[in-house]
Short mmCIF file of C-alpha atoms in Angstrom, two decimals:
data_model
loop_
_atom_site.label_atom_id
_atom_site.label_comp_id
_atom_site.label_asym_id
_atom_site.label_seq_id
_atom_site.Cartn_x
_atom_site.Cartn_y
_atom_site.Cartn_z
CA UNK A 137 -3.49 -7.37 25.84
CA UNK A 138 -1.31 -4.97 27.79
CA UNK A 139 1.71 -6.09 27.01
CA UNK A 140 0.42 -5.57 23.39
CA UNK A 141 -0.62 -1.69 23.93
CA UNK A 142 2.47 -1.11 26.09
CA UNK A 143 4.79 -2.42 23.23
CA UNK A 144 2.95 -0.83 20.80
CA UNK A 145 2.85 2.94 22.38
CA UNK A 146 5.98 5.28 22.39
CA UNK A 147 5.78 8.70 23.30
CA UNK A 148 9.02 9.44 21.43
CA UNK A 149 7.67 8.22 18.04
CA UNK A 150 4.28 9.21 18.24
CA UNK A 151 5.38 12.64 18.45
CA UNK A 152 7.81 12.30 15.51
CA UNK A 153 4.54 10.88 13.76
CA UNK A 154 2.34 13.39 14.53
CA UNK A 155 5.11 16.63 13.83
CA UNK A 156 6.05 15.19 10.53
CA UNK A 157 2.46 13.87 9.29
CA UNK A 158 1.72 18.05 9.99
CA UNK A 159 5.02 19.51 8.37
CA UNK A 160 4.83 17.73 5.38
CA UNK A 161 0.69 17.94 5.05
CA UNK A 162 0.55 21.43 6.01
CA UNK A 163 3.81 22.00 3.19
CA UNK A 164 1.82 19.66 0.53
CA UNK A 165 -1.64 21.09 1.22
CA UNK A 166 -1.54 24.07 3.61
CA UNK A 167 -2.26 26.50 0.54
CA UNK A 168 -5.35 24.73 -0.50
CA UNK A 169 -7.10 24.70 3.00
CA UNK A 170 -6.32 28.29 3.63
CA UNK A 171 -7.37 29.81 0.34
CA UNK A 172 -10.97 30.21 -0.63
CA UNK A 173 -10.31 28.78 -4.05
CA UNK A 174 -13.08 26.32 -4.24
CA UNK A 175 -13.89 23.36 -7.36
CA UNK A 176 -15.81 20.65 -8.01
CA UNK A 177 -17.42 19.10 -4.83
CA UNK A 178 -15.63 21.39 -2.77
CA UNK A 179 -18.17 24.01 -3.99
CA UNK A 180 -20.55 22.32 -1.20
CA UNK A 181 -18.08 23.49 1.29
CA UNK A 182 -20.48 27.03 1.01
CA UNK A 183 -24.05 25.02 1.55
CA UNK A 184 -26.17 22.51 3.64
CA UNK A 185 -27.03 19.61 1.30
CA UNK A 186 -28.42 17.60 3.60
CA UNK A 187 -27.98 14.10 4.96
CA UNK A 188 -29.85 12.25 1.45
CA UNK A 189 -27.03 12.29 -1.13
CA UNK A 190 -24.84 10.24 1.11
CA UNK A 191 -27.69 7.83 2.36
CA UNK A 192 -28.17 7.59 -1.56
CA UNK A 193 -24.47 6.73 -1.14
CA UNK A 194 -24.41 3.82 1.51
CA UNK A 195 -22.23 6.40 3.43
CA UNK A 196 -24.80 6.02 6.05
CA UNK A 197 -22.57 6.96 8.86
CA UNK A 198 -21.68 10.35 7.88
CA UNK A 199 -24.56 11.95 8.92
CA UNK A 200 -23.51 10.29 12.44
CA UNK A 201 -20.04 12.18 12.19
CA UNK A 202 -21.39 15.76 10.76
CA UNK A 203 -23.43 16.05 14.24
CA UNK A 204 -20.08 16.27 15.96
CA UNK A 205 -18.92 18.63 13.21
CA UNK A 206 -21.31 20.60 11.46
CA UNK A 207 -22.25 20.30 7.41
CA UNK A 208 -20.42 23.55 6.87
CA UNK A 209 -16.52 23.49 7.35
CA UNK A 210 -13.90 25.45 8.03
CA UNK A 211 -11.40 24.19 5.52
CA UNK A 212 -8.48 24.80 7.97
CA UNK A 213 -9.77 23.05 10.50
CA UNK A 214 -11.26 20.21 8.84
CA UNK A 215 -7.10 19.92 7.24
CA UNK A 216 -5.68 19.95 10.81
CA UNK A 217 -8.50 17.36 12.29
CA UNK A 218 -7.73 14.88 8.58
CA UNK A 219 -3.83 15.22 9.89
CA UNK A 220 -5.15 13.76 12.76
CA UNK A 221 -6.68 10.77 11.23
CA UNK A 222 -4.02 10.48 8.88
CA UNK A 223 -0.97 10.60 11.62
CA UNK A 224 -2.88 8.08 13.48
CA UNK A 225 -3.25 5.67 10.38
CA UNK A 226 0.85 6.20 9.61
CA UNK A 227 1.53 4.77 12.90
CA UNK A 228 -0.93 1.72 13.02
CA UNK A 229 1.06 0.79 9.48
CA UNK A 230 4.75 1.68 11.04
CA UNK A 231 4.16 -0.61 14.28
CA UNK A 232 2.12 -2.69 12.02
CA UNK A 233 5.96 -3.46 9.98
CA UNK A 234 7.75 -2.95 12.95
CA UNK A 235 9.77 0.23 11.24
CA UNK A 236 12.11 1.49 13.97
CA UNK A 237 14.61 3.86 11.40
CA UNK A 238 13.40 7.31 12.19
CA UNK A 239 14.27 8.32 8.66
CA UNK A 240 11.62 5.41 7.32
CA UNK A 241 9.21 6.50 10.16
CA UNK A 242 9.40 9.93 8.44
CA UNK A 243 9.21 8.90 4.68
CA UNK A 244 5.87 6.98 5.94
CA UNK A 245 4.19 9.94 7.18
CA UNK A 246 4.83 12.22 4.65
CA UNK A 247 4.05 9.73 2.03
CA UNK A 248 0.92 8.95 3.70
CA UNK A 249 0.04 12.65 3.63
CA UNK A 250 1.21 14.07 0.70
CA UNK A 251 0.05 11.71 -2.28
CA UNK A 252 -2.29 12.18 -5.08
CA UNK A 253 -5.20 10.66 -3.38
CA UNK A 254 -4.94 13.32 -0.22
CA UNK A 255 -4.40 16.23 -2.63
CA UNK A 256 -7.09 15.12 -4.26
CA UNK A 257 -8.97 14.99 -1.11
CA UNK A 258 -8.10 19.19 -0.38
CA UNK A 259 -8.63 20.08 -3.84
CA UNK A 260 -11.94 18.68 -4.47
CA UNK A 261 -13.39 17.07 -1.37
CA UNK A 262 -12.66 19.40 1.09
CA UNK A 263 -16.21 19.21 3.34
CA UNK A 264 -15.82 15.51 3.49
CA UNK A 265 -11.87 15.18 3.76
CA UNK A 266 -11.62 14.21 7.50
CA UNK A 267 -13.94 12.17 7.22
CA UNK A 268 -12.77 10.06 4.36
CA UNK A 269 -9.13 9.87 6.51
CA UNK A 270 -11.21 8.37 9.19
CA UNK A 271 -12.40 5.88 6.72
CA UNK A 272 -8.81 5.41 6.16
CA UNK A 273 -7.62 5.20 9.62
CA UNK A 274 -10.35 2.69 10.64
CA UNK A 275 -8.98 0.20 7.63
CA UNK A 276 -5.53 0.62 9.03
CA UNK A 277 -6.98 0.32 12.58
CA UNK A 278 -8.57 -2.82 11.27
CA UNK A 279 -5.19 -4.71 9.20
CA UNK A 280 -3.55 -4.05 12.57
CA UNK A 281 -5.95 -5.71 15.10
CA UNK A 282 -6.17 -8.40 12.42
CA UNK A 283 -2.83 -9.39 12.61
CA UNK A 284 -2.43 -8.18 16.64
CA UNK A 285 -4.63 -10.65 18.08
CA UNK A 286 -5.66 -14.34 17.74
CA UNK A 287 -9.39 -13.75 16.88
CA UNK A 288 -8.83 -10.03 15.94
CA UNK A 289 -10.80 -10.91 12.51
CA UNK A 290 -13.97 -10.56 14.51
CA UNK A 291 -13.24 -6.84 15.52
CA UNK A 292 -11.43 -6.38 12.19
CA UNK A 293 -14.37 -6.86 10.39
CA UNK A 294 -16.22 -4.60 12.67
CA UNK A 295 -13.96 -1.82 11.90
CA UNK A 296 -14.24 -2.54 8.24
CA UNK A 297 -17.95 -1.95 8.32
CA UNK A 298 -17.61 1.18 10.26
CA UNK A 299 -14.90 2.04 7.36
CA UNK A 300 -17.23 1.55 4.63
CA UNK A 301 -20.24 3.62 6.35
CA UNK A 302 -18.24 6.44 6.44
CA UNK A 303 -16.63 6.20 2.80
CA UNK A 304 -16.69 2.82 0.72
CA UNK A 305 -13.18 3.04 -1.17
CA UNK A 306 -10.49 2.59 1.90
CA UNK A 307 -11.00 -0.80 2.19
CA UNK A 308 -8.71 -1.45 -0.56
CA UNK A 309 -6.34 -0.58 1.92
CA UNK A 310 -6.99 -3.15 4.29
CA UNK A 311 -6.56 -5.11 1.48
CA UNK A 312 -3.27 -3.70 0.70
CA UNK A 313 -1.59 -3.60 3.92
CA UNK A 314 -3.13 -7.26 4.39
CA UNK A 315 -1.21 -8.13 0.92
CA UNK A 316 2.00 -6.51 1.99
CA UNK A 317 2.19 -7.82 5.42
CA UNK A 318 1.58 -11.91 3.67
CA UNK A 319 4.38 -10.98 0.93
CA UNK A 320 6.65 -9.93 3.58
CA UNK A 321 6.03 -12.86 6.09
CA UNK A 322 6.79 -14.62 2.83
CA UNK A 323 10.18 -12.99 2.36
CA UNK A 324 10.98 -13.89 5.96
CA UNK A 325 11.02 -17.27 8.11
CA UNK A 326 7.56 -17.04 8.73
CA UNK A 327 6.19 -20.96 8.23
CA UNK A 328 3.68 -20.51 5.18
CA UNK A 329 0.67 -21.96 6.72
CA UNK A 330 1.19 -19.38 9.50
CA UNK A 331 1.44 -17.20 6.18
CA UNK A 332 -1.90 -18.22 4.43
CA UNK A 333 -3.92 -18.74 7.72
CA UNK A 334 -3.11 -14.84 8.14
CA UNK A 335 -4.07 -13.55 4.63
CA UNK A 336 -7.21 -15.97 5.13
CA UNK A 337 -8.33 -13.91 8.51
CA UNK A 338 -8.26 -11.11 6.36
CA UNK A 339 -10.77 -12.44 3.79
CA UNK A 340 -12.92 -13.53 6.49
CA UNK A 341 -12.67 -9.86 7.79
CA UNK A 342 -13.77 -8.38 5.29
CA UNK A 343 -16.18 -11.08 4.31
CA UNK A 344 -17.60 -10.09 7.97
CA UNK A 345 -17.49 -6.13 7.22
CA UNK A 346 -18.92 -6.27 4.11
CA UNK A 347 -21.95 -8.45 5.34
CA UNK A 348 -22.43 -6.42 8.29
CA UNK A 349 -22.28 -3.23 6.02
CA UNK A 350 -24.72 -4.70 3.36
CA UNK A 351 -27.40 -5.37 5.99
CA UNK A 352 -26.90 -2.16 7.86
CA UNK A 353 -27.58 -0.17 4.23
CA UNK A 354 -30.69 -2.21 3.74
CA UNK A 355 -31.88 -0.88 7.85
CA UNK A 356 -30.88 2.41 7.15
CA UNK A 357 -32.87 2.27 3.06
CA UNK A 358 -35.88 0.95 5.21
CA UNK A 359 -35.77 3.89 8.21
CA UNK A 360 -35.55 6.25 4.99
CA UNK A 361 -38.04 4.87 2.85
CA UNK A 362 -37.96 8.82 0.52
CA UNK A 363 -34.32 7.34 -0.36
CA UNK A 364 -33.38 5.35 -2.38
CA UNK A 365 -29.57 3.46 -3.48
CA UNK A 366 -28.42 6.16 -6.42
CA UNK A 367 -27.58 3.75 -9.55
CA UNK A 368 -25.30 6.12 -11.10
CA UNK A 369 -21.56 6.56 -10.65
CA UNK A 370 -20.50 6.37 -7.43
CA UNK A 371 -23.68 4.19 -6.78
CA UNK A 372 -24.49 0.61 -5.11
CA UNK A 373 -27.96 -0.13 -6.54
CA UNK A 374 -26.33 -1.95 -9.62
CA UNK A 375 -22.86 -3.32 -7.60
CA UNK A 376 -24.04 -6.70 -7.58
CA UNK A 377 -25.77 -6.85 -11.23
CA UNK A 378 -23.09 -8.31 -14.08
CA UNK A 379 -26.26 -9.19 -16.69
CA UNK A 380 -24.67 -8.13 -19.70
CA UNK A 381 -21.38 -7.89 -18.74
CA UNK A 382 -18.32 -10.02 -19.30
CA UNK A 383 -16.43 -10.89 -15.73
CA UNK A 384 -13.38 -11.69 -17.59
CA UNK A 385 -13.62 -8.47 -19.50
CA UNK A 386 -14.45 -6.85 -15.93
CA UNK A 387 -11.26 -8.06 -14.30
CA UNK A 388 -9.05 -7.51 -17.40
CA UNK A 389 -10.23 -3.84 -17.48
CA UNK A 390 -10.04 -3.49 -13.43
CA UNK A 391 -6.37 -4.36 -13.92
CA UNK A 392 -5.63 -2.33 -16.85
CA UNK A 393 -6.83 0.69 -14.98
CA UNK A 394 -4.67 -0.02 -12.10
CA UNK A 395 -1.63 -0.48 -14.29
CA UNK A 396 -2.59 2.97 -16.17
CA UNK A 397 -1.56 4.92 -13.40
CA UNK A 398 1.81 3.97 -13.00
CA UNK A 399 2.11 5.36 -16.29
CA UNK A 400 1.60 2.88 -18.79
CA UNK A 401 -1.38 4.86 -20.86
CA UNK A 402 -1.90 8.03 -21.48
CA UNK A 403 -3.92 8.66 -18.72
CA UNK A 404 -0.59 10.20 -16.90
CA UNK A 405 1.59 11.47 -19.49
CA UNK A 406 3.86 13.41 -17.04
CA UNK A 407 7.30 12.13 -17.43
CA UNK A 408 8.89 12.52 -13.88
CA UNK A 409 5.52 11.04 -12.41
CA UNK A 410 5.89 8.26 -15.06
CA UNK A 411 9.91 7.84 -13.73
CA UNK A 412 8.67 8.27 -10.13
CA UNK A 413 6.36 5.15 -10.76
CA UNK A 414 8.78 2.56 -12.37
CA UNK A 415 12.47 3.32 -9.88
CA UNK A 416 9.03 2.75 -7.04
CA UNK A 417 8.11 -0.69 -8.45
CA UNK A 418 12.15 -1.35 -9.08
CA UNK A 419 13.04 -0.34 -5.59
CA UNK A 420 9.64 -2.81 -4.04
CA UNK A 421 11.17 -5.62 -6.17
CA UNK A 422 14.71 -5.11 -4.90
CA UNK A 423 13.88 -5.19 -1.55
CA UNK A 424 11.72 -8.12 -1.75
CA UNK A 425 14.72 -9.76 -3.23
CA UNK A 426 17.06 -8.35 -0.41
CA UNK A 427 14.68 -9.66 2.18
CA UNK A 428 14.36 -13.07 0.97
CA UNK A 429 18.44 -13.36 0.38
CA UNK A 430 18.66 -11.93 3.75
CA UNK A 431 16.90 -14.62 5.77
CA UNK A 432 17.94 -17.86 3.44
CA UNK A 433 15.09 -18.60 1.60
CA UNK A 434 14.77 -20.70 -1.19
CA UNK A 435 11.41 -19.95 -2.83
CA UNK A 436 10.41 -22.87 -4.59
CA UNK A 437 11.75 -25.16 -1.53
CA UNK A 438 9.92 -22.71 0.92
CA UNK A 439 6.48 -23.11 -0.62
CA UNK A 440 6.88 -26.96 -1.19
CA UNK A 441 7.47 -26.88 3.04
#
């Protein structure tokens, strides 16, 4: 386990992480965390709403995290401490690929930082932004031990519960990075049960999480009996309940609305976002081309080994 933490720490990179997760955030964001120029949720930023709304929520553990911090932010400072979270995250996923290129390490970080979801974050979550990068640096935290150590699914799944109690949505990035790390151990001349044992860990991670996570909501419902699971959007009380409702339809809209974003509707009708989106998905492709022409591979004799 040393040798692991020993290979995985440098002082050199970590500070090129942290300086360039904070150039590029404070240049993305810095306006909107200095400015007093409130909307949407970010109106809270002003009051105390209590703990209930995000019990309501299943977001059990940020009540937890607000004693540390207080209900009512400084929007500067909770910017600097979601950084933080968010520096930390960009170098789980950069030792995570093994990126060495400074000029990658640097594209990471400020990709990590400045996207639509984070300026989303400042411009209308603002009282709960750190702690939704915390969500997301626990799933990173948690993709990394998975694939770090021999039974790291155990603590994986840990971390994935601990994700979800703060905010729910992050662990589609577990599920991302788990994705992208399987497709590129595909690319490369790693043996493909060695492949699919790996991307199986990670469903039994967050298999784990998510059981852990549903039992802990019911503990916390049952401590809090004036609270109930809120079964409108946003809500758990009716995650589990498909009467009425087509699965195929469910999955063929699910993907639909994925696909939207990249362009294809007219949800974003931006054309240098929309031209952004397809050279991204042409350059992914390419590589995963490069890669597998790189180290010999033959796909369809590669998956019949």
């Amino acid at each position: 386990m040393k040798g692991i933490f020993k290979a995985f720490y440098s002082k050199e990179k970590a500070r090129l992480v942290l300086i360039t997760t904070y150039i590029f955030g404070l240049a993305a964001h810095g306006f909107g965390l200095m400015n007093v120029e409130f909307s949407h949720d970010s109106l809270y930023n002003f009051m105390d709403v209590g703990t209930e709304w995000q019990l309501s929520l299943g977001r059990f553990l940020q009540p937890v995290y607000l004693r540390l911090r207080d209900s009512i932010s400084a929007p500067w400072l909770v910017g600097l401490i979601a950084f933080f979270f968010i520096a930390c995250a960009a170098y789980l996923v950069i030792d995570l690929f093994g990126v060495e290129n400074r000029l990658s390490v640097i594209f990471i970080c400020a990709i990590m930082v400045a996207n639509a979801t984070v300026t989303s974050n400042c411009s209308t979550y603002i009282p709960w932004f750190d702690i939704f990068m915390l969500s997301l640096l626990l799933s990173c935290l948690a993709a990394w031990v998975l694939f770090r150590f021999k039974y790291g699914f155990i603590a994986s799944g840990v971390l994935i519960f601990l994700s979800m109690g703060f905010y729910q949505a992050y662990i589609t990035t577990f599920v991302t990075l788990v994705m992208l790390y399987s497709l590129l151990n595909l690319a490369k001349t790693t043996p493909l049960k060695q492949t699919i044992f790996g991307a199986l860990k990670g469903v039994g991670a967050a298999a784990i999480g998510g059981a852990v996570y549903a039992v802990a909501v019911k503990v916390v419902l049952a401590l809090n009996p004036s609270i109930s699971l809120w079964d409108g959007e946003n809500g758990l009380a009716s995650t589990a309940n498909f009467s009425g409702v087509s699965i195929v339809e469910l999955v063929n809209r699910t993907y639909r609305f994925f696909i939207s974003y990249f362009g294809f509707s007219n949800r974003i009708q931006e054309l240098s976002i929309i031209a952004a989106n397809l050279l991204l998905i042409a350059v992914a492709v390419a590589l995963l081309f490069f890669l597998t022409y790189k180290n010999k591979q033959k796909p369809i004799k590669y998956v019949l080994e």
